Coordinates of C-alpha atoms in Angstrom, one line a residue:
Chain K
M450 CA 223.6 225.5 24.5
D451 CA 224.9 225.3 21.0
V452 CA 225.4 228.3 18.8
K453 CA 223.3 228.2 15.6
K454 CA 225.2 228.5 12.4
Y455 CA 224.2 228.7 8.8
N456 CA 225.7 226.6 6.1
L457 CA 227.5 229.3 4.1
K458 CA 227.3 227.3 0.9
K459 CA 223.6 227.3 1.1
V460 CA 223.3 231.0 2.0
G461 CA 225.8 231.9 -0.7
G462 CA 223.8 229.8 -3.2
W463 CA 220.6 231.7 -2.2
L464 CA 222.3 235.0 -2.5
I465 CA 223.5 234.3 -6.0
A466 CA 220.2 232.9 -7.1
L467 CA 218.3 235.9 -5.7
C468 CA 220.7 238.4 -7.4
T469 CA 220.4 236.5 -10.7
L470 CA 216.7 236.7 -10.5
L471 CA 216.7 240.4 -9.7
L472 CA 219.2 241.2 -12.5
L473 CA 217.2 239.1 -15.0
M474 CA 214.0 240.9 -14.0
I475 CA 215.7 244.3 -14.5
D476 CA 217.1 243.2 -17.9
L477 CA 213.6 242.1 -19.0
I478 CA 211.6 245.1 -17.8
A479 CA 214.1 247.7 -18.4
W480 CA 215.0 246.6 -21.9
P481 CA 214.0 249.8 -23.6
Q482 CA 216.0 251.8 -21.1
I483 CA 219.0 249.6 -21.6
K484 CA 218.9 250.2 -25.3
A485 CA 218.6 253.9 -24.7
C486 CA 221.4 254.2 -22.1
R487 CA 224.6 256.1 -22.8
I488 CA 227.0 253.1 -22.8
G489 CA 224.8 251.0 -25.1
V490 CA 223.7 247.5 -24.7
P491 CA 227.1 245.8 -24.8
G492 CA 228.4 248.4 -22.3
F493 CA 225.5 247.7 -20.0
F494 CA 225.9 244.0 -20.1
A495 CA 229.6 244.4 -19.4
V496 CA 228.8 246.4 -16.3
E497 CA 226.2 243.9 -15.2
A498 CA 228.5 241.0 -15.8
G499 CA 231.2 242.8 -13.8
L500 CA 228.9 243.3 -10.8
F501 CA 227.7 239.8 -11.0
A502 CA 231.2 238.4 -11.2
L503 CA 232.2 240.5 -8.1
L504 CA 229.3 239.0 -6.2
V505 CA 230.2 235.4 -7.2
F506 CA 233.8 236.1 -6.4
Y507 CA 233.1 237.3 -2.9
T508 CA 230.7 234.5 -2.2
V509 CA 233.1 231.8 -3.4
R510 CA 235.9 233.5 -1.5
M511 CA 233.8 233.5 1.6
I512 CA 233.1 229.8 1.3
V513 CA 236.7 228.9 0.5
R514 CA 238.0 230.9 3.4
E515 CA 235.4 229.4 5.8
K516 CA 236.7 225.9 4.8
A517 CA 240.2 227.0 5.6
G518 CA 239.1 228.2 9.0
K519 CA 239.5 231.8 8.2
S520 CA 236.9 234.5 8.5
T521 CA 235.6 237.1 6.1
A522 CA 233.5 240.2 6.7
L523 CA 230.5 238.8 4.8
G524 CA 230.9 235.4 6.5
N525 CA 231.0 236.9 9.9
L526 CA 227.9 239.0 9.2
I527 CA 226.0 235.9 8.1
Q528 CA 227.0 234.0 11.2
I529 CA 226.0 236.9 13.5
V530 CA 222.6 236.8 11.8
A531 CA 222.5 233.1 12.4
K532 CA 223.5 233.3 16.0
Y533 CA 221.0 236.1 16.8
E534 CA 218.3 235.1 14.4
F535 CA 215.8 234.5 17.2
L536 CA 216.6 237.7 19.0
I537 CA 216.2 239.7 15.7
E538 CA 212.9 238.0 15.1
Q539 CA 211.7 238.8 18.6
L540 CA 212.8 242.4 18.5
V541 CA 211.3 243.1 15.1
S542 CA 208.0 241.5 16.0
R543 CA 207.9 243.3 19.3
D544 CA 208.3 246.7 17.7
F545 CA 205.7 245.9 15.1
K546 CA 203.3 244.6 17.7
I547 CA 203.8 247.5 20.1
K548 CA 203.2 250.1 17.5
Y549 CA 199.5 249.5 17.0
K550 CA 198.8 247.4 20.1
R551 CA 196.5 249.8 21.9
S552 CA 194.7 251.2 18.8
V553 CA 191.4 249.9 17.6
L554 CA 192.2 249.9 13.9
G555 CA 195.6 248.3 14.6
V556 CA 197.6 247.5 11.5
F557 CA 195.0 249.3 9.3
W558 CA 196.7 252.5 10.2
S559 CA 199.6 251.5 8.0
F560 CA 197.1 251.7 5.1
L561 CA 195.1 254.6 6.3
N562 CA 197.8 256.9 7.3
P563 CA 199.3 257.5 3.9
L564 CA 195.9 257.7 2.3
L565 CA 194.6 260.3 4.7
M566 CA 197.8 262.3 4.3
M567 CA 197.4 262.2 0.6
L568 CA 193.8 263.3 0.8
V569 CA 194.7 266.3 2.9
Q570 CA 197.6 267.4 0.8
Y571 CA 195.6 266.8 -2.4
V572 CA 192.9 269.1 -1.2
V573 CA 195.3 271.7 0.1
F574 CA 197.6 271.8 -2.8
S575 CA 195.3 271.5 -5.7
N576 CA 192.7 273.9 -4.4
L577 CA 194.2 276.3 -1.9
F578 CA 197.7 276.7 -3.3
D579 CA 198.3 275.9 -6.9
V580 CA 201.7 274.2 -6.8
K581 CA 200.6 271.8 -9.5
D582 CA 202.8 271.7 -12.5
P583 CA 201.0 271.1 -15.7
S584 CA 203.6 268.5 -16.6
I585 CA 202.6 266.4 -13.6
R586 CA 200.2 263.7 -14.6
H587 CA 197.9 262.1 -12.0
Y588 CA 198.7 264.4 -9.2
A589 CA 196.9 262.2 -6.5
I590 CA 199.1 259.2 -7.3
Y591 CA 202.1 261.5 -7.6
L592 CA 201.5 262.7 -4.1
L593 CA 200.9 259.3 -2.7
C594 CA 204.1 257.8 -4.1
G595 CA 206.1 260.7 -2.5
I596 CA 204.3 260.4 0.8
V597 CA 204.7 256.7 1.1
I598 CA 208.4 256.7 0.4
F599 CA 209.4 259.8 2.4
N600 CA 207.2 259.0 5.4
G601 CA 208.4 255.5 5.4
F602 CA 212.0 256.7 5.5
N603 CA 211.3 259.3 8.1
D604 CA 209.6 256.7 10.3
C605 CA 212.6 254.4 10.0
C606 CA 214.9 257.1 11.1
N607 CA 212.8 258.3 14.0
Q608 CA 212.6 254.8 15.3
A609 CA 216.2 253.9 14.8
M610 CA 217.5 257.1 16.3
R611 CA 216.4 256.1 19.8
A612 CA 217.4 252.5 19.4
I613 CA 220.5 252.6 21.5
T614 CA 219.4 255.1 24.1
S615 CA 216.0 253.4 24.8
N616 CA 217.7 250.0 25.2
A617 CA 220.3 251.4 27.6
S618 CA 219.2 249.1 30.4
L619 CA 219.9 246.1 28.2
I620 CA 223.1 247.3 26.6
T621 CA 224.7 247.9 30.0
K622 CA 223.9 244.3 31.1
V623 CA 223.9 241.8 28.3
Y624 CA 226.4 241.6 25.4
V625 CA 224.6 241.6 22.1
P626 CA 226.2 243.1 18.9
K627 CA 224.8 246.6 19.3
V628 CA 224.2 247.0 15.6
I629 CA 221.2 244.7 16.0
Y630 CA 219.2 247.4 17.8
P631 CA 219.1 250.1 15.1
V632 CA 218.8 247.5 12.3
T633 CA 215.8 245.8 13.9
K634 CA 214.1 249.1 14.4
V635 CA 214.5 250.0 10.7
L636 CA 213.3 246.5 9.8
S637 CA 210.2 246.7 11.8
S638 CA 209.4 250.1 10.3
S639 CA 210.1 248.7 6.9
I640 CA 207.3 246.3 7.4
N641 CA 205.1 249.4 7.4
I642 CA 206.6 250.6 4.1
V643 CA 206.0 247.2 2.5
L644 CA 202.4 247.2 3.9
S645 CA 201.8 250.7 2.5
M646 CA 202.5 249.4 -1.0
I647 CA 199.1 247.8 -0.7
P648 CA 197.0 251.0 -0.5
L649 CA 199.4 252.6 -3.1
L650 CA 198.7 249.9 -5.6
L651 CA 195.0 249.6 -4.7
V652 CA 194.4 253.4 -5.1
T653 CA 196.4 253.4 -8.3
L654 CA 194.2 250.6 -9.6
I655 CA 190.9 252.3 -8.7
Y656 CA 192.0 255.7 -9.8
G657 CA 193.4 254.3 -13.0
L658 CA 190.0 252.8 -13.9
F659 CA 188.6 256.3 -14.2
R660 CA 191.6 258.3 -15.4
G661 CA 193.3 255.9 -17.7
L662 CA 196.4 254.9 -15.6
Y663 CA 197.2 251.3 -15.9
I664 CA 199.5 249.3 -13.7
S665 CA 202.2 247.6 -15.9
W666 CA 204.8 245.0 -15.4
A667 CA 207.1 247.6 -14.0
V668 CA 205.5 247.2 -10.6
L669 CA 207.7 244.1 -10.3
L670 CA 210.5 246.6 -9.8
I671 CA 209.0 247.9 -6.5
P672 CA 211.1 245.4 -4.5
V673 CA 214.2 246.9 -6.1
A674 CA 213.1 250.4 -5.1
L675 CA 212.4 249.2 -1.5
V676 CA 215.7 247.5 -1.2
F677 CA 217.5 250.7 -2.1
L678 CA 215.4 252.8 0.2
I679 CA 215.6 250.4 3.2
S680 CA 219.3 250.0 3.0
F681 CA 219.7 253.8 2.8
A682 CA 217.5 253.9 5.9
V683 CA 219.6 251.3 7.7
G684 CA 222.7 253.4 7.1
M685 CA 221.0 256.6 8.3
G686 CA 219.6 254.7 11.3
M687 CA 223.1 253.5 12.3
L688 CA 224.5 257.0 12.0
L689 CA 221.7 258.7 13.9
S690 CA 221.5 256.1 16.7
S691 CA 225.2 256.4 17.4
L692 CA 225.3 260.2 17.3
M693 CA 222.3 260.2 19.6
V694 CA 224.2 258.5 22.4
F695 CA 226.8 261.3 22.5
F696 CA 224.6 264.3 21.7
H697 CA 221.0 264.2 22.7
D698 CA 220.5 267.3 20.7
I699 CA 220.3 265.1 17.6
E700 CA 216.7 264.3 18.6
F701 CA 215.6 267.9 18.1
L702 CA 218.0 268.7 15.4
W703 CA 216.7 265.7 13.3
G704 CA 213.2 267.0 13.8
V705 CA 214.2 270.2 11.9
I706 CA 216.4 268.4 9.4
S707 CA 213.8 265.9 8.4
M708 CA 211.3 268.7 7.9
M709 CA 213.8 270.6 5.7
W710 CA 214.5 267.4 3.9
M711 CA 210.8 266.8 3.3
Y712 CA 210.4 270.3 1.7
A713 CA 213.6 269.9 -0.2
T714 CA 212.2 266.7 -1.8
P715 CA 209.7 267.2 -4.5
I716 CA 206.8 265.5 -2.8
I717 CA 204.1 268.1 -3.3
Y718 CA 205.8 270.0 -6.1
S719 CA 207.9 268.9 -9.0
V720 CA 211.3 269.8 -10.3
G721 CA 209.7 271.3 -13.3
L722 CA 208.0 273.8 -11.1
L723 CA 211.3 275.0 -9.7
E724 CA 212.6 275.5 -13.2
R725 CA 209.5 277.4 -14.2
H726 CA 210.0 279.7 -11.2
G727 CA 213.5 280.4 -12.4
A728 CA 215.2 278.4 -9.6
Q729 CA 217.3 276.4 -12.0
W730 CA 220.1 276.1 -9.4
L731 CA 217.7 274.4 -7.0
A732 CA 216.6 272.0 -9.7
N733 CA 220.3 271.2 -10.4
L734 CA 221.0 270.8 -6.7
M735 CA 218.2 268.2 -6.5
Q736 CA 220.5 265.7 -8.1
F737 CA 222.3 265.5 -4.8
N738 CA 219.2 264.7 -2.8
P739 CA 219.1 260.9 -2.4
M740 CA 215.4 261.0 -1.4
Y741 CA 214.6 262.7 -4.7
H742 CA 216.0 259.7 -6.6
Y743 CA 214.1 257.2 -4.5
V744 CA 210.9 259.1 -4.9
T745 CA 211.4 259.5 -8.6
F746 CA 212.2 255.9 -8.9
M747 CA 208.9 254.9 -7.4
R748 CA 207.0 257.4 -9.5
T749 CA 208.5 256.2 -12.7
I750 CA 207.4 252.7 -11.9
I751 CA 203.9 253.5 -10.9
I752 CA 202.9 256.5 -13.0
D753 CA 205.0 256.1 -16.1
G754 CA 204.6 252.4 -15.9
C755 CA 208.1 251.7 -17.1
S756 CA 211.5 251.2 -15.6
P757 CA 213.6 254.2 -14.6
A758 CA 216.6 255.1 -16.7
I759 CA 219.7 252.9 -16.1
S760 CA 221.6 255.8 -14.6
E761 CA 218.9 256.1 -11.9
Y762 CA 219.6 252.5 -10.7
L763 CA 223.3 253.4 -10.5
I764 CA 222.6 256.6 -8.5
C765 CA 220.3 254.9 -6.1
L766 CA 222.7 252.0 -5.6
I767 CA 225.6 254.4 -4.9
C768 CA 223.5 256.5 -2.5
S769 CA 222.5 253.3 -0.6
V770 CA 226.0 251.8 -0.5
L771 CA 227.5 255.1 0.5
M772 CA 225.0 255.7 3.3
L773 CA 225.5 252.1 4.6
A774 CA 229.3 252.6 4.6
V775 CA 229.2 255.9 6.4
G776 CA 226.6 254.8 8.9
G777 CA 228.4 251.5 9.5
A778 CA 231.8 253.1 9.9
V779 CA 230.6 255.7 12.4
F780 CA 228.6 253.0 14.3
H781 CA 231.5 250.6 14.4
K782 CA 233.9 253.3 15.5
T783 CA 231.8 254.5 18.4
E784 CA 230.0 251.4 19.6
D785 CA 232.5 250.5 22.2
K786 CA 232.0 253.8 23.9
F787 CA 228.2 253.6 24.1
V788 CA 228.2 251.9 27.5
L789 CA 230.2 254.8 28.9
Y790 CA 227.7 257.5 27.7
I791 CA 224.3 256.0 28.1
Chain V
M4 CA 231.8 217.8 38.3
E5 CA 235.4 217.4 39.2
I6 CA 237.5 220.5 39.1
I7 CA 240.8 220.0 37.4
K8 CA 243.6 222.4 38.1
D9 CA 244.6 223.5 34.7
D10 CA 241.3 223.2 32.9
N11 CA 240.4 226.8 32.7
I12 CA 237.2 228.1 31.2
L13 CA 238.0 231.8 31.7
K14 CA 241.3 233.7 31.8
I15 CA 241.6 237.3 32.8
E16 CA 245.0 238.6 32.0
H17 CA 246.4 241.9 33.2
V18 CA 243.2 243.7 32.6
S19 CA 243.1 247.4 33.3
M20 CA 240.2 249.7 32.7
R21 CA 240.5 253.4 32.4
F22 CA 237.5 255.7 32.5
R23 CA 237.9 259.3 31.3
M24 CA 235.7 261.6 33.2
A25 CA 235.1 264.9 31.7
N26 CA 234.5 267.6 34.3
D27 CA 230.9 267.5 33.4
R28 CA 229.5 264.9 31.1
V29 CA 228.9 266.8 27.9
T30 CA 225.7 265.7 26.2
S31 CA 224.9 268.5 23.8
I32 CA 226.7 270.0 20.9
K33 CA 226.3 273.5 22.3
E34 CA 227.9 272.6 25.6
M35 CA 230.7 270.9 23.8
V36 CA 231.4 273.8 21.5
T37 CA 231.4 276.4 24.3
L38 CA 233.6 274.2 26.4
L39 CA 236.0 273.6 23.5
L40 CA 236.1 277.4 22.9
K41 CA 236.9 278.0 26.5
K42 CA 239.4 275.1 26.3
K43 CA 237.8 273.6 29.4
V44 CA 237.3 270.1 28.3
E45 CA 239.7 268.4 30.7
F46 CA 239.6 264.7 31.3
R47 CA 240.2 263.3 34.7
E48 CA 241.6 259.8 34.4
F49 CA 240.3 257.2 36.6
W50 CA 241.5 253.6 36.7
A51 CA 238.6 251.4 37.7
L52 CA 240.8 248.3 37.4
K53 CA 244.6 248.0 37.5
D54 CA 246.3 244.9 36.3
V55 CA 243.8 242.4 37.4
S56 CA 244.5 238.7 36.6
F57 CA 242.9 235.5 37.6
D58 CA 241.5 232.4 36.1
V59 CA 238.4 230.3 36.5
R60 CA 238.4 226.6 36.3
R61 CA 235.7 224.6 34.6
G62 CA 233.0 223.8 37.1
E63 CA 234.1 225.8 40.0
V64 CA 232.2 228.5 41.9
L65 CA 234.4 231.6 42.1
G66 CA 233.6 234.3 44.5
L67 CA 234.3 238.0 44.1
I68 CA 234.4 240.1 47.2
G69 CA 235.5 243.6 48.0
R70 CA 234.1 246.9 49.2
N71 CA 231.8 249.1 47.3
G72 CA 233.7 250.7 44.4
A73 CA 236.5 248.2 44.4
G74 CA 235.8 247.2 40.8
K75 CA 233.6 244.1 41.1
S76 CA 230.9 245.2 38.7
T77 CA 233.5 246.5 36.3
T78 CA 235.2 243.1 36.3
L79 CA 232.0 241.3 35.6
K80 CA 231.1 243.7 32.8
I81 CA 234.5 243.1 31.2
I82 CA 234.1 239.4 31.5
S83 CA 230.7 239.4 29.9
G84 CA 232.0 241.6 27.0
I85 CA 229.9 244.7 27.7
L86 CA 233.0 246.8 28.4
K87 CA 236.2 246.5 26.5
P88 CA 239.2 246.6 28.7
T89 CA 241.7 249.4 28.1
E90 CA 244.6 247.0 28.5
G91 CA 244.9 243.3 28.9
S92 CA 242.7 240.5 27.6
V93 CA 240.0 238.1 28.5
W94 CA 239.8 234.6 27.1
R95 CA 236.5 232.8 27.3
G96 CA 236.0 229.1 26.8
G97 CA 232.3 229.0 26.9
N98 CA 229.2 231.1 26.6
I99 CA 228.3 233.5 29.4
V100 CA 224.9 234.3 30.7
P101 CA 224.5 237.1 33.1
M102 CA 221.8 236.9 35.7
L103 CA 219.9 240.0 34.6
E104 CA 218.8 242.6 37.0
L105 CA 215.3 241.4 37.4
G106 CA 212.9 242.8 34.7
S107 CA 215.5 244.9 32.8
G108 CA 214.5 243.4 29.4
F109 CA 210.8 243.6 29.9
D110 CA 208.4 245.3 27.6
Y111 CA 205.4 246.4 29.5
D112 CA 203.0 246.4 26.6
L113 CA 203.6 242.7 25.8
T114 CA 202.0 239.8 27.6
G115 CA 203.9 237.6 30.0
H116 CA 204.0 234.9 27.4
E117 CA 205.5 237.3 24.8
N118 CA 208.0 238.6 27.4
I119 CA 209.2 235.1 28.2
Y120 CA 210.3 234.8 24.6
L121 CA 211.7 238.3 24.2
N122 CA 213.7 238.1 27.4
G123 CA 214.9 234.6 26.6
A124 CA 216.0 235.8 23.2
I125 CA 218.0 238.6 24.8
L126 CA 219.7 236.1 27.1
G127 CA 220.7 234.1 24.0
Y128 CA 218.4 231.1 24.3
S129 CA 217.2 229.4 21.2
K130 CA 213.5 229.2 20.3
K131 CA 213.5 225.4 20.8
Y132 CA 215.1 225.7 24.2
L133 CA 212.5 228.2 25.3
Q134 CA 209.6 226.2 24.0
S135 CA 210.8 223.2 25.9
K136 CA 211.2 225.2 29.1
Y137 CA 208.1 227.3 28.7
D138 CA 205.9 225.1 30.9
E139 CA 208.6 225.0 33.6
I140 CA 208.8 228.8 33.6
L141 CA 205.1 229.2 33.8
D142 CA 204.8 226.7 36.6
F143 CA 207.6 228.2 38.6
S144 CA 206.2 231.7 38.3
E145 CA 202.8 230.6 39.5
L146 CA 201.1 233.1 37.2
G147 CA 198.6 230.8 35.6
D148 CA 196.2 232.5 33.2
F149 CA 197.7 235.9 33.9
I150 CA 200.5 234.9 31.6
H151 CA 198.3 236.1 28.7
V152 CA 197.8 239.6 30.2
P153 CA 200.0 242.5 29.3
I154 CA 202.5 242.8 32.1
R155 CA 201.8 246.5 32.8
N156 CA 198.8 245.1 34.6
Y157 CA 200.9 242.9 36.9
S158 CA 201.5 243.6 40.5
S159 CA 205.1 244.1 41.4
G160 CA 205.2 240.7 43.1
M161 CA 204.0 239.1 39.9
L162 CA 206.6 240.9 37.8
M163 CA 209.4 239.8 40.1
R164 CA 208.2 236.2 40.0
L165 CA 208.1 236.2 36.2
A166 CA 211.5 237.9 36.0
F167 CA 213.0 235.4 38.4
S168 CA 211.5 232.4 36.6
I169 CA 213.0 233.5 33.3
A170 CA 216.3 234.5 34.7
T171 CA 216.9 231.1 36.3
V172 CA 216.0 228.6 33.6
V173 CA 219.5 229.0 32.4
N174 CA 221.8 226.4 31.1
P175 CA 225.0 228.3 30.4
E176 CA 228.6 227.3 30.7
I177 CA 229.4 230.3 32.7
L178 CA 226.8 232.0 35.0
I179 CA 227.3 235.4 36.5
V180 CA 225.4 236.0 39.7
D181 CA 225.5 239.4 41.3
E182 CA 224.1 238.7 44.7
I183 CA 221.7 235.9 45.4
L184 CA 218.2 236.9 44.5
S185 CA 215.2 236.0 46.6
V186 CA 211.9 237.8 45.8
G187 CA 208.3 237.7 46.4
D188 CA 206.3 236.6 49.4
E189 CA 207.8 234.3 52.0
N190 CA 206.8 231.1 50.2
F191 CA 208.3 232.3 46.9
Q192 CA 211.4 233.6 48.6
K193 CA 212.1 230.1 50.0
K194 CA 211.5 228.6 46.6
S195 CA 213.6 231.1 44.8
H196 CA 216.4 230.7 47.3
A197 CA 216.4 227.0 46.8
R198 CA 216.4 227.5 43.0
M199 CA 219.5 229.7 43.2
M200 CA 221.3 227.1 45.4
E201 CA 220.4 224.4 43.0
L202 CA 221.7 226.4 40.1
M203 CA 225.0 227.2 41.7
N204 CA 225.7 223.7 42.9
G205 CA 224.6 222.2 39.6
G206 CA 228.1 221.8 38.1
T207 CA 228.2 225.0 35.9
T208 CA 230.9 227.5 36.4
V209 CA 229.7 230.4 38.4
L210 CA 231.0 233.8 39.1
F211 CA 229.5 234.9 42.3
V212 CA 229.5 238.4 43.8
S213 CA 228.2 238.8 47.3
H214 CA 228.7 240.8 50.5
D215 CA 227.6 237.9 52.6
L216 CA 230.8 236.2 53.7
G217 CA 228.9 233.2 55.0
Q218 CA 227.5 232.5 51.6
I219 CA 230.8 233.0 50.0
R220 CA 232.6 230.7 52.4
S221 CA 230.0 227.9 52.0
M222 CA 229.5 228.0 48.3
C223 CA 232.8 229.1 46.6
N224 CA 235.8 227.0 45.8
R225 CA 238.1 230.0 45.4
V226 CA 237.7 233.7 46.0
V227 CA 239.1 236.9 44.4
W228 CA 239.4 239.8 46.8
L229 CA 239.4 243.1 45.0
E230 CA 240.6 246.2 46.8
D231 CA 241.6 249.6 45.5
H232 CA 240.9 248.4 41.9
T233 CA 243.3 245.6 42.0
V234 CA 243.5 242.0 43.2
K235 CA 244.5 241.9 46.8
M236 CA 244.3 238.2 47.3
F237 CA 243.3 235.2 45.1
S238 CA 243.2 231.9 46.9
D239 CA 241.0 229.2 48.4
A240 CA 237.7 230.5 49.8
A241 CA 238.5 229.8 53.5
E242 CA 241.8 231.5 53.4
V243 CA 240.5 234.7 51.7
C244 CA 237.5 234.9 53.9
D245 CA 239.7 234.7 57.0
A246 CA 242.0 237.4 55.7
Y247 CA 239.1 239.6 54.6
R248 CA 237.4 239.6 58.0
I249 CA 240.4 241.0 59.8

């Protein structure tokens, strides 16, 4: 049985090509925002070139070190993916299949669920309670964006949280890098997030015909928003799944925290509303809520039809990277002890 | 395959494993906090293995014997990489496939067909390998058309047959066998027993745990005898078996 390996040169090439494409797209669509940003156009390009150079440097370093027979963190990661590619594929497809296996409508629930939620909340919050802020345009779409992003994230976390404990029988018998379990759970839930973009865009399209909301080129930035969100979820998933092994209380605690988090995120209300009610400090605090940034990112793309401000990209990037680092560190530090506790 | 004296595929060197047992396993924050406040979190140390060393030659069948709790399972878990030893090191010269406890990787909502691929992936087989072995697995399990039915509808005999068929289409460099498995009705038991024998005599390196001294004596080249968490004797099969019996 030979171990499958990727050609690092090829993978590196793809990595660089993909990032180039992504950056070019951002440059193109976010041109007005680039011109308006604080550091100016040359400053922006300097930062962008710096990030790109860093990527190229690491990729080249990885390839060079591989040739010299030494390993790098990135190279190791890529080879783990290569070695366990088939397992990852199987686990992701299992989770996805299982989710709707015994339901009649099957995968349509991925579309229906956010739509129905939106409908209920729209009726409740635009008729029963008036939390609408006059500054919010297109409240239905505003709600839908928030619901899709937050529920997607919440679903990822709930699935990933039990990744280690529910696979206990395997972990104690076969050696597989344990990080595969939470990551595949997040990935299979991410398929749902990606699928829920279809009703989001469809509803926006139909709604827009009547209310004058048009989809613009900015929707090409949706993948950027999803990459930020999913990597944040992966970090959170790693953190939760490893904590869960040691303290089963996390399961119940997270139920409360995620609800708090949902209300702390402007899904049904807006930050403007907080300000109007004199809760300026809450509005200021909102800056520290990563979910607020992801939700706002999505709304800017869909409702405003333009790219978010450049600072938003940076904040989202930092949140995702930070969460990945924290989750990864905690997971790595505790994974050897999992077997003893599950 | 000829067994050459210094051609090792596995080296276990001075491996010790310490478990820390809290008085009660604490699994909630509340418990942890109250215990910490009372300063009652004491750990009792327990050495499951103490300075265990042996080596395995390429192509040999190595037996592991010892009473319950002597450390056989812990040794196997350390060799397969599931547990990290507290001290010492393990050197592996090939990939290791454990013979899974039957059915431990199954997902009951998936069909038998899907489970073959899932389980195979967990054991580290490639897609190609599984595709080429699929018919063999299906044949051996005698499941026929039931293979496309979710396995929650299987009888326990069918489940065991499927599990056994997946577990034994292995082609690893090192195979870990924890007791010889024979499952199902009489006919299938004979068949599965024959399959196990074929696997173990087929030239791969095998680590074999059993309580059946007769089996050990007839199949193993050398035997490790574990007692009181350490190696009591490590020598040729006949010699160890004679000593063990007394």
